[in-house]
Coordinates of C-alpha atoms in Angstrom, one line a residue:
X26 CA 0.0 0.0 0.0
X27 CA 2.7 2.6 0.7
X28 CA 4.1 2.5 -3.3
X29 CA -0.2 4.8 -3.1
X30 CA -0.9 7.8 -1.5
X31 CA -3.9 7.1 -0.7
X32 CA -6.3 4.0 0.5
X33 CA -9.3 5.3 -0.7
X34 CA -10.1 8.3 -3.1
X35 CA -13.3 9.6 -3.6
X36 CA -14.0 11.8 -6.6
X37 CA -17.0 14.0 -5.4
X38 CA -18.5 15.1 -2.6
X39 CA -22.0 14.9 -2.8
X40 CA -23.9 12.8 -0.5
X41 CA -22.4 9.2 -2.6
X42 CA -18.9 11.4 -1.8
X43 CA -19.7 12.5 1.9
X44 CA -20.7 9.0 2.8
X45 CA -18.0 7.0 0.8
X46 CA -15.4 9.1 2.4
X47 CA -17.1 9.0 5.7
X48 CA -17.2 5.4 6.2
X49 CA -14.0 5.0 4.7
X50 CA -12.0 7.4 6.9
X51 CA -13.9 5.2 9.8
X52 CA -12.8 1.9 8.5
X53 CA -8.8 3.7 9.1
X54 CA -8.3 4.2 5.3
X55 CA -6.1 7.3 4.5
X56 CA -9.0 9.3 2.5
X57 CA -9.2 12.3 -0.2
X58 CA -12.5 14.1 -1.2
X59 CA -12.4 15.7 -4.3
X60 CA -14.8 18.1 -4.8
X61 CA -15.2 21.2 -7.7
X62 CA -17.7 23.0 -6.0
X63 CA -18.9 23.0 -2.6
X64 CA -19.7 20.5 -0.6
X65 CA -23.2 18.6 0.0
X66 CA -24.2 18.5 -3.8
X67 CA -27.1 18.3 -5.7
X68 CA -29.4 16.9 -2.7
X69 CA -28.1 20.3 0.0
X70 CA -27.6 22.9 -3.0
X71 CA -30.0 22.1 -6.0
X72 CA -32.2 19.0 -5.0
X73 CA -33.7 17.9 -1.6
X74 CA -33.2 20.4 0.6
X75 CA -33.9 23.9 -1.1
X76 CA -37.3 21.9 -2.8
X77 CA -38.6 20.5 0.2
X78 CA -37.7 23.6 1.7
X79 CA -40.1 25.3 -1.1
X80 CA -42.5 22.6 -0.8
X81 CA -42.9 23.7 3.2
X82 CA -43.2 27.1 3.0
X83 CA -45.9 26.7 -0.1
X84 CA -47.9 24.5 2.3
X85 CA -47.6 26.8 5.4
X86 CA -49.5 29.5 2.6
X87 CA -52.0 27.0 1.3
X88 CA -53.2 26.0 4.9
X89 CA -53.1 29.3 6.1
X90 CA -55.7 30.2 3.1
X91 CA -57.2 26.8 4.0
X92 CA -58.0 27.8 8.0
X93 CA -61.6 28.1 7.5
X94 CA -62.1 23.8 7.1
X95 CA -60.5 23.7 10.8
X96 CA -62.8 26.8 12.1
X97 CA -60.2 29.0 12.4
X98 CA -60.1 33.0 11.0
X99 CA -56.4 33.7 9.9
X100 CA -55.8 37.1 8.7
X101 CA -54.8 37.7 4.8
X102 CA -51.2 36.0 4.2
X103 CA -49.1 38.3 1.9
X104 CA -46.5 36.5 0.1
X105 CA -43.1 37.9 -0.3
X106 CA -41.1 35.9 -3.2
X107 CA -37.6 37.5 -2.1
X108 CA -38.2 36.2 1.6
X109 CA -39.3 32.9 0.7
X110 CA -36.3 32.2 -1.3
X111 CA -34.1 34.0 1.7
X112 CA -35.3 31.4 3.5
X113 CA -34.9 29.0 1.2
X114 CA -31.3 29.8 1.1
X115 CA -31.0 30.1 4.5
X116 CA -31.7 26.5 5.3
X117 CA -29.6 25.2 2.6
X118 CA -26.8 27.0 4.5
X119 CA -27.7 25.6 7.8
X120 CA -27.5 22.1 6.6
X121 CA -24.0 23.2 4.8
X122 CA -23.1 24.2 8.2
X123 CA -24.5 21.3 10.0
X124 CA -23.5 18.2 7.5
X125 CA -21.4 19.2 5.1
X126 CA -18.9 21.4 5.5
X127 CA -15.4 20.7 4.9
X128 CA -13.9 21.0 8.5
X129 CA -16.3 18.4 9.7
X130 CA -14.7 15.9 7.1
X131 CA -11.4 17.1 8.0
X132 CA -11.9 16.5 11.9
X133 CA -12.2 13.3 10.7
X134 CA -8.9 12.8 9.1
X135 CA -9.8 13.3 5.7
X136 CA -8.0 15.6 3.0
X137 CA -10.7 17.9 1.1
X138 CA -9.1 19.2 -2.1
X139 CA -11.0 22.0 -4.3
X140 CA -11.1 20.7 -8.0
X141 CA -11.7 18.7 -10.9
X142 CA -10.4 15.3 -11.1
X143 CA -9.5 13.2 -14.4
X144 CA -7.7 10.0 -14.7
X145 CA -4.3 9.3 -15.3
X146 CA -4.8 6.0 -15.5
X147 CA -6.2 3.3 -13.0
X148 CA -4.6 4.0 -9.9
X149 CA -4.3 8.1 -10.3
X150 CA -6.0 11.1 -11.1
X151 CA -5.1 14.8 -11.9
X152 CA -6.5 17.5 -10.2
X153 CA -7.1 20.8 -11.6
X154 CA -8.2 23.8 -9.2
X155 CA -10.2 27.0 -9.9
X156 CA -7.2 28.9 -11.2
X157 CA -5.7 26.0 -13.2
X158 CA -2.9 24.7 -10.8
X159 CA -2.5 21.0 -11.3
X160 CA -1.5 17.9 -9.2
X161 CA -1.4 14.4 -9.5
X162 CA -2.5 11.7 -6.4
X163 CA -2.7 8.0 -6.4
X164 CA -5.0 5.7 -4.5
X165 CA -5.2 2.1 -4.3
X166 CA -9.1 2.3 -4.3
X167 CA -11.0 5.0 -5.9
X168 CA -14.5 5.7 -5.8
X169 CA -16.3 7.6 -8.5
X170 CA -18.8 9.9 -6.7
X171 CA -19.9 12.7 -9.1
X172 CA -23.1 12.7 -9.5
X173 CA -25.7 14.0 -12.2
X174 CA -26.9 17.2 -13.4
X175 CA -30.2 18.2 -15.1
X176 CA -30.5 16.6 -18.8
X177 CA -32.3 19.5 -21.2
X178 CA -33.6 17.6 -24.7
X179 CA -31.9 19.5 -28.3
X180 CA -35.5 21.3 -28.3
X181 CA -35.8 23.6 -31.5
X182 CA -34.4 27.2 -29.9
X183 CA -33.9 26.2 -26.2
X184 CA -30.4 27.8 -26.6
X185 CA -32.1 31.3 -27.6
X186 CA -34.1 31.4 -24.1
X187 CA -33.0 31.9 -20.4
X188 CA -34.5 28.3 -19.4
X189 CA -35.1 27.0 -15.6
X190 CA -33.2 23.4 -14.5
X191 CA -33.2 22.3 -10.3
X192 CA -30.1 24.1 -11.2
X193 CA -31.3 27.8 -11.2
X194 CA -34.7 27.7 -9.7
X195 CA -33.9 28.1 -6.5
X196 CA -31.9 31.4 -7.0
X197 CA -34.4 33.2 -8.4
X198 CA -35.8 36.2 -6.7
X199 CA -39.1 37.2 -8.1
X200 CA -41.6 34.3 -8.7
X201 CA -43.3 34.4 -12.1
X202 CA -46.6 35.0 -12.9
X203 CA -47.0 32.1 -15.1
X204 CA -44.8 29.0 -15.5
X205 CA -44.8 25.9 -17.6
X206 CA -43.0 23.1 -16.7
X207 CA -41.6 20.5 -18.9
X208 CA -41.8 17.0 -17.0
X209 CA -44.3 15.2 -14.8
X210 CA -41.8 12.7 -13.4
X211 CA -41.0 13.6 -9.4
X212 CA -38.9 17.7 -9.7
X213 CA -41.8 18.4 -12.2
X214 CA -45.0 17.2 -10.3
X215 CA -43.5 18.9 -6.2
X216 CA -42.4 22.5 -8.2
X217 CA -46.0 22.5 -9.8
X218 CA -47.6 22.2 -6.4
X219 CA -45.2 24.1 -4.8
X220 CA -45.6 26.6 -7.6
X221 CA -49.3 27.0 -7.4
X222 CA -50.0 27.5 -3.8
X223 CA -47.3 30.1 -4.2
X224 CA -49.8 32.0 -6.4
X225 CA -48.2 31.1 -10.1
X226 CA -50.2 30.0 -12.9
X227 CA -48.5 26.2 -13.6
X228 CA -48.7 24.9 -17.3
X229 CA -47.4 20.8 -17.0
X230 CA -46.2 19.2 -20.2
X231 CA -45.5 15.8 -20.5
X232 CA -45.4 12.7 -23.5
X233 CA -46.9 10.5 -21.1
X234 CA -50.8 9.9 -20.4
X235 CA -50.0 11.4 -17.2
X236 CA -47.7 12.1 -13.8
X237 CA -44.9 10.0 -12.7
X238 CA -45.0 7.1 -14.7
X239 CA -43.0 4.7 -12.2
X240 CA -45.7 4.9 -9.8
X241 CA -49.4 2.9 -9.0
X242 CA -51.6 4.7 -11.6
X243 CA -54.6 4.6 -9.6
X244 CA -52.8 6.5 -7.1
X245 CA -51.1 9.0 -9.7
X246 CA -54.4 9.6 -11.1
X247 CA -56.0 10.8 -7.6
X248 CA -53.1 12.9 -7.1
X249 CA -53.1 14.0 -10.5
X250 CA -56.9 15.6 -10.0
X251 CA -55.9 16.5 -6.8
X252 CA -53.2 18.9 -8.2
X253 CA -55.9 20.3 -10.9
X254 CA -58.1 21.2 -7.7
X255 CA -55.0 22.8 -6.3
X256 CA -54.9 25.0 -10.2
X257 CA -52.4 22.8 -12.0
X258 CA -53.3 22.5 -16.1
X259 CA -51.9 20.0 -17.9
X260 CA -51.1 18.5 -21.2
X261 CA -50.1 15.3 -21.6
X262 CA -49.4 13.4 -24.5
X263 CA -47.8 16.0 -26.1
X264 CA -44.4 16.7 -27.4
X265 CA -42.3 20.1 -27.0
X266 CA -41.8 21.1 -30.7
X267 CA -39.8 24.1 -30.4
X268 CA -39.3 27.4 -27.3
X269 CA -38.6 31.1 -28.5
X270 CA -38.5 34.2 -26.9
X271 CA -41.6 36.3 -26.4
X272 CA -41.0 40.0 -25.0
X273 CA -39.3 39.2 -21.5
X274 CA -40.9 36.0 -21.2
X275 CA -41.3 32.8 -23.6
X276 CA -43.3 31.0 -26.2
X277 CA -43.3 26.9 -26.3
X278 CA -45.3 25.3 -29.4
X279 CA -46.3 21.6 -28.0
X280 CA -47.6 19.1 -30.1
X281 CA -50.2 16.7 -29.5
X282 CA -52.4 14.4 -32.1
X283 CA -50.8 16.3 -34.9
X284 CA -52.1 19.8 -34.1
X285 CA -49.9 22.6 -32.3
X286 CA -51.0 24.6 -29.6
X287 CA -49.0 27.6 -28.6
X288 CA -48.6 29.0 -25.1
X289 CA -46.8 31.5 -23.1
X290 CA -45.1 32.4 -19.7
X291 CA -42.8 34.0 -17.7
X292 CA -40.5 31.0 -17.4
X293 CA -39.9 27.7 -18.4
X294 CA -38.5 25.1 -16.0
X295 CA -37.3 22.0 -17.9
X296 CA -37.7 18.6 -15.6
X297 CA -36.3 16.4 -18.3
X298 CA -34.5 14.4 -16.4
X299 CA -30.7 13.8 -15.5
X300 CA -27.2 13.0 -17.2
X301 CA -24.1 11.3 -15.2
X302 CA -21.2 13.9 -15.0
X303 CA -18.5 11.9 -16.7
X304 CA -17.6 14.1 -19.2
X305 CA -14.2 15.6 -17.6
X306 CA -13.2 12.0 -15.9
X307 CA -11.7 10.7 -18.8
X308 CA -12.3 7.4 -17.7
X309 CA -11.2 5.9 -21.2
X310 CA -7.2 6.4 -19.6
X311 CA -8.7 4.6 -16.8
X312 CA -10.4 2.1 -19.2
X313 CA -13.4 2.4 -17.2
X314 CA -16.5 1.4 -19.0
X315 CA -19.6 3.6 -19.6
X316 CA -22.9 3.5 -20.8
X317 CA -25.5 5.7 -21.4
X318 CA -27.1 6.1 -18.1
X319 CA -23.7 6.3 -16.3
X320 CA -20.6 4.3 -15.8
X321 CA -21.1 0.8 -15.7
X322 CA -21.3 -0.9 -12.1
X323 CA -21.9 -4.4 -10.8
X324 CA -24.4 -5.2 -7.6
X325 CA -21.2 -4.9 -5.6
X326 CA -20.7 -1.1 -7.6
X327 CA -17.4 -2.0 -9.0
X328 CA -16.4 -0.8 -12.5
X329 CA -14.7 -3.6 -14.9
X330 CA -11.6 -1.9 -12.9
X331 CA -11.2 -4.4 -9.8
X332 CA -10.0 -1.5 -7.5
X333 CA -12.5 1.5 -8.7
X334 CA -16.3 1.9 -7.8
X335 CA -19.0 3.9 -8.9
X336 CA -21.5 5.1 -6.2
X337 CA -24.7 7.2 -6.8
X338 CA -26.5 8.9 -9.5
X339 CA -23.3 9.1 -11.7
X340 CA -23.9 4.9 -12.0
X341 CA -27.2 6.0 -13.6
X342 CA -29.2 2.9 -12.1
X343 CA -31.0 4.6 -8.6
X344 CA -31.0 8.6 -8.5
X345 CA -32.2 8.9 -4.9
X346 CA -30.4 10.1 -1.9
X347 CA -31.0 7.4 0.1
X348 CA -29.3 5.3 -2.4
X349 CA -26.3 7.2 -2.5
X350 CA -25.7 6.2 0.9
X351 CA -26.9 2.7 0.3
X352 CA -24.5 2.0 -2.6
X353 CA -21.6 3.7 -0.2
X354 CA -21.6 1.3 2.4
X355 CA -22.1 -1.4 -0.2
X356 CA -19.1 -0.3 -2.3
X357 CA -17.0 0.6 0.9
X358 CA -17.7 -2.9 2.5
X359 CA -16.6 -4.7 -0.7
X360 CA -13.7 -2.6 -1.7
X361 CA -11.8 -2.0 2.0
X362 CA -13.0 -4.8 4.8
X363 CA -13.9 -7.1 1.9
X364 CA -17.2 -7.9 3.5
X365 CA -19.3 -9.3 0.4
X366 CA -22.5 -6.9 0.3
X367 CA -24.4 -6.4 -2.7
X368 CA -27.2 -3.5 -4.0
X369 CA -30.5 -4.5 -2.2
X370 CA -32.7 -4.1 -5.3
X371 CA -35.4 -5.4 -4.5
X372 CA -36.3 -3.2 -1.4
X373 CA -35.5 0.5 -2.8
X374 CA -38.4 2.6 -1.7
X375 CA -39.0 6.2 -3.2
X376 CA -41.3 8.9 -2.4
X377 CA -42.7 12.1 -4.3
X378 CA -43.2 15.1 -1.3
X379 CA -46.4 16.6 -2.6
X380 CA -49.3 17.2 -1.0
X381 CA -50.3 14.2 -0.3
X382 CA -47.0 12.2 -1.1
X383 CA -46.7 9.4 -2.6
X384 CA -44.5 6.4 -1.8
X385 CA -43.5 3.0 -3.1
X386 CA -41.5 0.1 -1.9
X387 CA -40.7 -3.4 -4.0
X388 CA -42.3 -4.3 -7.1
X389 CA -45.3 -2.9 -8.5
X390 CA -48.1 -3.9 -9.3
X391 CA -47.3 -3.6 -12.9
X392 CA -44.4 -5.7 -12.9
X393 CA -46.2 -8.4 -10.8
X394 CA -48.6 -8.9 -13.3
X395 CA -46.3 -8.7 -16.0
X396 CA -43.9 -11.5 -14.3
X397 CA -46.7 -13.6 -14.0
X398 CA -47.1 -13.5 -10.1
X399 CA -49.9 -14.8 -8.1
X400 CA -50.6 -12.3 -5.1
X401 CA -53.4 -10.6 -3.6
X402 CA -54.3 -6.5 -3.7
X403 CA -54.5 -5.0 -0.5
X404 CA -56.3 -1.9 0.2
X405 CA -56.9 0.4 2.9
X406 CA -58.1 4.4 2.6
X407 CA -57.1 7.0 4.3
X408 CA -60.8 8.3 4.7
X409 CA -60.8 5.0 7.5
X410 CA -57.7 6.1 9.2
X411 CA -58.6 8.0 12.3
X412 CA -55.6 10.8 12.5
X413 CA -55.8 11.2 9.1
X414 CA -59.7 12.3 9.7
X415 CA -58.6 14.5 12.4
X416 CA -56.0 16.4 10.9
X417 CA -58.2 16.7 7.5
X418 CA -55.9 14.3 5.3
X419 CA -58.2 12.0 3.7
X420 CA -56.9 12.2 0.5
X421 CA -55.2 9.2 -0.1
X422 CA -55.0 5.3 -0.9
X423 CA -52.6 2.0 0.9
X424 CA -51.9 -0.7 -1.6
X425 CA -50.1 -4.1 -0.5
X426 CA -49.2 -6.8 -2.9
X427 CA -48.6 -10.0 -1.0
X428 CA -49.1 -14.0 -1.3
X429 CA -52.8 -14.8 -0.5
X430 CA -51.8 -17.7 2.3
X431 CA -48.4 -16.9 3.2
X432 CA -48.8 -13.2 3.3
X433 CA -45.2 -12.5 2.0
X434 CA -44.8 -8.5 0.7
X435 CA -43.5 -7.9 -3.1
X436 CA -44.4 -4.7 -2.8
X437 CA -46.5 -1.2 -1.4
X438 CA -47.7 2.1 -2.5
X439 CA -48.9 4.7 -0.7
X440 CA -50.6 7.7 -1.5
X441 CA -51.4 10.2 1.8
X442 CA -49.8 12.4 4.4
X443 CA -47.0 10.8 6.0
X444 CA -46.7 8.7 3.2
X445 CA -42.9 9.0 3.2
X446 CA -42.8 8.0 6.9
X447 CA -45.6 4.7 6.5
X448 CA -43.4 3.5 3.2
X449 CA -41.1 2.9 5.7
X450 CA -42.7 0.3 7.7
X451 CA -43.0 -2.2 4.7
X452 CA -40.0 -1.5 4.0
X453 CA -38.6 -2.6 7.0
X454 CA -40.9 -5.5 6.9
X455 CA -39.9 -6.7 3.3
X456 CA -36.4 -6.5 4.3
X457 CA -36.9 -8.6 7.4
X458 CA -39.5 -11.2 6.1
X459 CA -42.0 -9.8 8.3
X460 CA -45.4 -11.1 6.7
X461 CA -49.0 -9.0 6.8
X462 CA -49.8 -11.6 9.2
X463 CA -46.7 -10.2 11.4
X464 CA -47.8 -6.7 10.6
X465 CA -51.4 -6.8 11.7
X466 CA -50.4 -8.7 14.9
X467 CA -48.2 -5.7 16.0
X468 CA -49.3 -3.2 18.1
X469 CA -49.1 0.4 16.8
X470 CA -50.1 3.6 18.6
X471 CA -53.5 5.5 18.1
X472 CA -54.3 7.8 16.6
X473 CA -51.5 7.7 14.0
X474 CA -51.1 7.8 10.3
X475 CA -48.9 4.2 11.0
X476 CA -52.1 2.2 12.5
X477 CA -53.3 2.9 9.2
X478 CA -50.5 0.9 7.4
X479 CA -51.3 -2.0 10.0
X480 CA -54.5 -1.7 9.0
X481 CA -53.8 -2.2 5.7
X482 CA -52.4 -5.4 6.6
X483 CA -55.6 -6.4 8.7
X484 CA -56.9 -6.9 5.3
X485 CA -55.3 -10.0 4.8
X486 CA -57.0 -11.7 8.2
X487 CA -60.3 -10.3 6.7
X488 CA -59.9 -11.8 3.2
X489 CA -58.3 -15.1 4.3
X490 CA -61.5 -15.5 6.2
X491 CA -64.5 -17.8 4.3
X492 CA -68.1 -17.8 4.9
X493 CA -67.6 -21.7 5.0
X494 CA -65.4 -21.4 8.1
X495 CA -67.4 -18.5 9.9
X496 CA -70.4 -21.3 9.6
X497 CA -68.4 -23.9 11.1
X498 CA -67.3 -21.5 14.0
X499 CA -70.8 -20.5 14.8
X500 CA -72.4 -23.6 14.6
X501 CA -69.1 -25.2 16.7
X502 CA -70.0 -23.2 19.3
X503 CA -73.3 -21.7 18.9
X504 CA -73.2 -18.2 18.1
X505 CA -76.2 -16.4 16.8
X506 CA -74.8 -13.1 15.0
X507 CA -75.2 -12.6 11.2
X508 CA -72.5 -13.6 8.9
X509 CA -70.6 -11.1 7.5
X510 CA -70.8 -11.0 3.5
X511 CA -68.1 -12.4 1.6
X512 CA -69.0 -11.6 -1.6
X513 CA -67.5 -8.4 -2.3
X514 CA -63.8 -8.9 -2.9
X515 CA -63.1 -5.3 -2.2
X516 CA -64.6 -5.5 1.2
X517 CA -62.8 -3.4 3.5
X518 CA -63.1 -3.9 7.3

């Protein structure tokens, strides 16, 4: 090890970076972050915490306006757009602060070097700072941490207009007056809410027949017309055919059946998705292999290189936060203790922070069906869940998809408040084995949003029930009640 000056270098310092380095540093590994910005990426600068922060402070305005439906009078709330993103900001410094900046990592023992980083070859790396100074470092392991950045389609003209990514929406002072949004996937669907209840008219465009295609269309759907309450238009099936400008604002032609529609606003925020940043890595002198999405990783996230991982959006395969972190301990336990962990795949849970949210966990029900599976749906509504009554949530849906007998999990989605937080559970219980049968035989407090996910799992007790057995019972031992009615499949007790 001594002929490297390094045990483990970690190229980015996002949260894939922050927690690679992190766990390395506490495994004893002599570590490097190399970072060419600031510290806490996309999820503390541009993702997760300045949009949930937007999210919040949209909500506090919408209930505020909402008071009346708890029999409260609230005085007129006056919105001030340069506060709101003040405070926007402010938070994403106090998490800086808190979790990501450098000395904390430095405490730690690890090096944190301002820069870009591109391969020399396997083992080492140049760095170039700010002002062009270069250096070279070697590492025995190296973990490839960069991330992704917002992907905007070739669209006919977007180079002539002053467009919106997650990249530049949160340092804007003055909200617009109307704004269209390319995408319905997760950043589209949240800044259209958040948007609305700020007091901007939102225009949604998307290819697809509707909102975030990965999730239980029954449940899209309810938050889809839940958002059009909330003043959200939308046109899907329909393609962006070119953008231009129009006075200080712009002009977007869309497509849809063959005829053009035009339409105008202030801004344009494109939620097209994300691209790997590979581009200045010049992995080919590394003779790491890329694809499309990313660089190429296995389930322990190692390249084709033996020695170098990939962790995090930059592998293309799962851009959530909670995956960066995932992957990091995977590729951290493989590469320095040589403990054999692999991606859990078939647990990754994700959730969309509108109001409600929605979460999922395991397969779909799409993909059950399509595999062939035999399993049993599960509902339960939030309109029977008491502290969802009392707080005035009951907006929302709980689907399970488990065996009928055995009452194994493959998967959940969740539409409600709190839906985030209940995701969890089956989570939890997927990864352990823990069957509905386990689930509804647990005790959970009340009122709370969680008694309604074991409630949900009451469902299987109720339809494993048969009249044929009821009978039995109540002749065994001489009962006289009526018997419930079985013949409704989507009976829900």
């Amino acid at each position: 090890m001594a002929k490297f000056e390094y045990d483990a270098l970690v190229i980015g310092g996002g949260a894939a970076g922050l927690t690679t380095a992190g766990i390395a540093a506490n495994f004893g590994a002599k570590t490097m972050i190399i970072e060419k910005d600031k510290l806490g990426g996309d999820c503390t600068w541009t993702g997760c915490v300045p949009s949930k922060t937007l999210l919040k402070a949209a909500s506090v305005m919408h209930n505020a306006k909402q008071a009346e439906k708890y029999g409260l009078t609230a005085e007129t709330v006056e919105l001030d757009a340069a506060s709101v993103m003040e405070h926007v900001d402010r938070v994403r410094l106090d998490v800086y602060e808190e979790a990501d900046d450098p000395k904390i990592f430095q405490e730690m023992g690890i090096d944190v070097v301002e820069g870009t980083a591109s391969f020399i070859d396997d083992h080492s790396v140049r760095i170039t700072d700010s002002k062009g100074l270069q250096r070279e470092v070697s590492s025995k392991y190296i973990f490839i941490c960069t991330g992704a950045r917002a992907f905007v389609p070739p669209v006919d003209g977007i180079d002539t207009i002053d467009y919106l990514t997650n990249e530049s929406l949160f340092e804007i002072e003055d909200l617009p007056d109307k704004l269209i949004i390319v995408g319905g996937g997760p950043i589209g669907t949240e800044m259209s809410q958040a948007f609305v209840r700020l007091g901007s008219e939102v225009v949604v465009i998307d290819m697809m027949p509707g909102i975030l295609s990965n999730d239980d269309p029954e449940l899209t759907s309810i938050l889809k017309d839940r958002l059009e309450e909330e003043g959200v238009t939308y046109h899907f099936n329909s393609s962006l055919k070119n953008v231009s400008r129009s006075g200080s604002g712009v002009m977007v032609t869309i497509t849809r059946d063959g005829e053009e529609l035009k339409l105008e606003a202030d801004k344009i925020l494109m939620a097209t998705g994300r691209k790997a940043n590979i581009d200045s890595l010049q992995t080919d002198a590394a003779g790491i292999k890329t694809e499309r999405a990313g660089i190429t990783v296995d389930d322990k996230c190692r390249t084709n290189i033996k020695h170098i991982y990939a962790v995090g959006d930059v592998t293309g395969r799962y851009q959530f936060t909670h995956m960066c972190e995932h992957m990091a301990k995977v590729a951290t336990s493989n590469a320095l203790i040589k403990i054999p962990m692999k991606i859990d795949k078939k647990h990754v849970p994700w959730v969309t922070y509108t109001e409600p949210e929605l979460g999922h966990v395991g397969a779909t029900e799409k993909e059950l069906r399509k595999a062939g599976e035999t399993f049993e749906v599960y509902k339960f509504p939030f309109s029977k869940i008491d502290r969802a009554i009392t707080d005035g949530n009951t907006t929302g849906l709980i689907k399970v998809y488990a065996k009928k007998w055995s009452g194994k999990i493959l998967g959940a989605s969740i539409l409600g408040a709190h839906a985030g937080e209940m995701i969890s559970q089956y989570a939890l219980a997927m990864r352990n084995g823990v069957s509905l049968r386990d689930f509804a035989d647990t005790i959970h407090p009340y009122p709370s949003y969680g008694l309604g996910a074991r409630r949900a799992a009451d469902q299987w007790y109720i339809r494993n029930q048969s009249e044929t057995l009821v009978k039995w019972i109540k002749r065994f031992f001489g009962y006289r009640g009526e018997i419930p009615d079985y013949s409704d499949p989507d009976r829900i007790v």
